[in-house]
Amino acid sequence: MEIIGPSTSVREGDIAVIECVAYGSKPAAEIVWRNGIIDGHSIQNTIETNIDRITVNSRSKLEIIVGHQDHLNPITCEAANVAMRTPINKSTEIS
């Protein structure tokens, strides 16, 4: 699992793009974002089949219009599917 972004420092009013990728799952992982999902945020989810044609990578892109409440507030990406006993997660902060 990996979180990508934001690639640069952002200021209030900027749009920060954060992507979460859950690699090599079967079935596809469902990705949920925690902490800070409020108006002004959008989520785009995609699933890509791996070269082995058995496992998939699940991607979720979160776009945030940065507000003062987002500064250094952890944003967590959580991935789970029916084959997993417990979800896996990664966190990042907007600075």
PDB file of C-alpha atoms in Angstrom:
ATOM      1  CA  MET A   1       0.000   0.000   0.000  1.00  0.00           C
ATOM      2  CA  GLU A   2       1.201   3.473  -0.826  1.00  0.00           C
ATOM      3  CA  ILE A   3       0.044   7.076  -0.493  1.00  0.00           C
ATOM      4  CA  ILE A   4       1.207   9.484  -3.191  1.00  0.00           C
ATOM      5  CA  GLY A   5       1.021  13.273  -2.775  1.00  0.00           C
ATOM      6  CA  PRO A   6       0.550  16.031  -2.325  1.00  0.00           C
ATOM      7  CA  SER A   7       3.788  16.604  -4.209  1.00  0.00           C
ATOM      8  CA  THR A   8       4.361  20.159  -2.948  1.00  0.00           C
ATOM      9  CA  SER A   9       3.404  22.293   0.023  1.00  0.00           C
ATOM     10  CA  VAL A  10      -0.083  23.721  -0.319  1.00  0.00           C
ATOM     11  CA  ARG A  11      -1.811  26.801   1.056  1.00  0.00           C
ATOM     12  CA  GLU A  12      -5.369  27.395   2.173  1.00  0.00           C
ATOM     13  CA  GLY A  13      -7.622  27.448  -0.893  1.00  0.00           C
ATOM     14  CA  ASP A  14      -5.276  25.280  -2.990  1.00  0.00           C
ATOM     15  CA  ILE A  15      -6.373  21.892  -4.303  1.00  0.00           C
ATOM     16  CA  ALA A  16      -4.310  19.024  -2.879  1.00  0.00           C
ATOM     17  CA  VAL A  17      -4.434  15.687  -4.697  1.00  0.00           C
ATOM     18  CA  ILE A  18      -3.665  12.554  -2.696  1.00  0.00           C
ATOM     19  CA  GLU A  19      -3.694   9.065  -4.207  1.00  0.00           C
ATOM     20  CA  CYS A  20      -3.828   5.756  -2.361  1.00  0.00           C
ATOM     21  CA  VAL A  21      -2.826   2.502  -4.072  1.00  0.00           C
ATOM     22  CA  ALA A  22      -3.468  -0.991  -2.702  1.00  0.00           C
ATOM     23  CA  TYR A  23      -1.292  -3.381  -4.709  1.00  0.00           C
ATOM     24  CA  GLY A  24      -1.840  -7.012  -5.678  1.00  0.00           C
ATOM     25  CA  SER A  25      -5.134  -7.914  -4.077  1.00  0.00           C
ATOM     26  CA  LYS A  26      -7.695 -10.550  -4.992  1.00  0.00           C
ATOM     27  CA  PRO A  27     -10.504  -9.627  -4.934  1.00  0.00           C
ATOM     28  CA  ALA A  28     -10.112  -5.884  -5.415  1.00  0.00           C
ATOM     29  CA  ALA A  29      -9.665  -3.890  -2.229  1.00  0.00           C
ATOM     30  CA  GLU A  30     -12.235  -1.292  -1.298  1.00  0.00           C
ATOM     31  CA  ILE A  31     -10.512   1.937  -0.300  1.00  0.00           C
ATOM     32  CA  VAL A  32     -11.980   4.263   2.308  1.00  0.00           C
ATOM     33  CA  TRP A  33     -10.592   7.658   3.331  1.00  0.00           C
ATOM     34  CA  ARG A  34     -10.762   8.601   7.020  1.00  0.00           C
ATOM     35  CA  ASN A  35     -10.476  11.959   8.795  1.00  0.00           C
ATOM     36  CA  GLY A  36     -11.507  15.071   6.989  1.00  0.00           C
ATOM     37  CA  ILE A  37     -13.991  13.903   4.354  1.00  0.00           C
ATOM     38  CA  ILE A  38     -16.107  17.038   4.134  1.00  0.00           C
ATOM     39  CA  ASP A  39     -17.695  19.176   1.414  1.00  0.00           C
ATOM     40  CA  GLY A  40     -15.139  20.223  -1.174  1.00  0.00           C
ATOM     41  CA  HIS A  41     -13.514  16.797  -1.378  1.00  0.00           C
ATOM     42  CA  SER A  42     -14.022  14.342  -4.224  1.00  0.00           C
ATOM     43  CA  ILE A  43     -13.003  10.728  -4.645  1.00  0.00           C
ATOM     44  CA  GLN A  44     -12.201   8.913  -7.875  1.00  0.00           C
ATOM     45  CA  ASN A  45     -11.683   5.130  -7.692  1.00  0.00           C
ATOM     46  CA  THR A  46     -10.135   2.840 -10.325  1.00  0.00           C
ATOM     47  CA  ILE A  47      -9.099  -0.811 -10.510  1.00  0.00           C
ATOM     48  CA  GLU A  48      -6.296  -2.070 -12.772  1.00  0.00           C
ATOM     49  CA  THR A  49      -5.630  -5.718 -13.572  1.00  0.00           C
ATOM     50  CA  ASN A  50      -2.012  -6.785 -13.038  1.00  0.00           C
ATOM     51  CA  ILE A  51       0.077  -8.542 -15.657  1.00  0.00           C
ATOM     52  CA  ASP A  52      -0.577 -11.885 -13.904  1.00  0.00           C
ATOM     53  CA  ARG A  53      -4.289 -11.380 -14.733  1.00  0.00           C
ATOM     54  CA  ILE A  54      -5.135 -12.679 -11.272  1.00  0.00           C
ATOM     55  CA  THR A  55      -4.532  -9.794  -8.898  1.00  0.00           C
ATOM     56  CA  VAL A  56      -5.515  -6.149  -9.165  1.00  0.00           C
ATOM     57  CA  ASN A  57      -4.352  -2.765  -7.924  1.00  0.00           C
ATOM     58  CA  SER A  58      -7.036  -0.533  -6.434  1.00  0.00           C
ATOM     59  CA  ARG A  59      -6.483   3.229  -6.678  1.00  0.00           C
ATOM     60  CA  SER A  60      -8.377   6.023  -4.994  1.00  0.00           C
ATOM     61  CA  LYS A  61      -7.729   9.702  -5.670  1.00  0.00           C
ATOM     62  CA  LEU A  62      -8.816  12.304  -3.129  1.00  0.00           C
ATOM     63  CA  GLU A  63      -8.967  15.991  -4.076  1.00  0.00           C
ATOM     64  CA  ILE A  64      -9.114  18.420  -1.178  1.00  0.00           C
ATOM     65  CA  ILE A  65      -9.734  22.145  -1.252  1.00  0.00           C
ATOM     66  CA  VAL A  66      -7.328  22.909   1.561  1.00  0.00           C
ATOM     67  CA  GLY A  67      -8.697  24.692   4.610  1.00  0.00           C
ATOM     68  CA  HIS A  68      -6.990  25.631   7.867  1.00  0.00           C
ATOM     69  CA  GLN A  69      -8.474  22.498   9.500  1.00  0.00           C
ATOM     70  CA  ASP A  70      -6.529  20.285   7.061  1.00  0.00           C
ATOM     71  CA  HIS A  71      -3.061  21.543   8.092  1.00  0.00           C
ATOM     72  CA  LEU A  72      -1.178  18.654   9.750  1.00  0.00           C
ATOM     73  CA  ASN A  73      -4.461  16.762  10.232  1.00  0.00           C
ATOM     74  CA  PRO A  74      -3.803  13.070   9.468  1.00  0.00           C
ATOM     75  CA  ILE A  75      -5.630  11.714   6.430  1.00  0.00           C
ATOM     76  CA  THR A  76      -5.797   7.922   6.397  1.00  0.00           C
ATOM     77  CA  CYS A  77      -6.357   5.585   3.482  1.00  0.00           C
ATOM     78  CA  GLU A  78      -7.790   2.205   4.510  1.00  0.00           C
ATOM     79  CA  ALA A  79      -7.990  -0.817   2.189  1.00  0.00           C
ATOM     80  CA  ALA A  80      -9.931  -4.015   2.812  1.00  0.00           C
ATOM     81  CA  ASN A  81     -11.493  -6.935   0.993  1.00  0.00           C
ATOM     82  CA  VAL A  82     -13.256 -10.158   2.020  1.00  0.00           C
ATOM     83  CA  ALA A  83      -9.973 -12.114   1.981  1.00  0.00           C
ATOM     84  CA  MET A  84      -8.329  -9.874   4.604  1.00  0.00           C
ATOM     85  CA  ARG A  85      -8.742 -10.409   8.326  1.00  0.00           C
ATOM     86  CA  THR A  86      -8.040  -6.784   9.123  1.00  0.00           C
ATOM     87  CA  PRO A  87      -7.839  -3.707   6.898  1.00  0.00           C
ATOM     88  CA  ILE A  88      -4.472  -2.159   6.102  1.00  0.00           C
ATOM     89  CA  ASN A  89      -3.936   1.579   6.252  1.00  0.00           C
ATOM     90  CA  LYS A  90      -1.490   4.387   5.621  1.00  0.00           C
ATOM     91  CA  SER A  91      -1.649   8.020   6.686  1.00  0.00           C
ATOM     92  CA  THR A  92      -0.298  11.327   5.454  1.00  0.00           C
ATOM     93  CA  GLU A  93      -0.598  14.982   6.414  1.00  0.00           C
ATOM     94  CA  ILE A  94      -1.053  18.154   4.407  1.00  0.00           C
ATOM     95  CA  SER A  95       1.577  20.763   5.204  1.00  0.00           C
TER      96      SER A  95
END
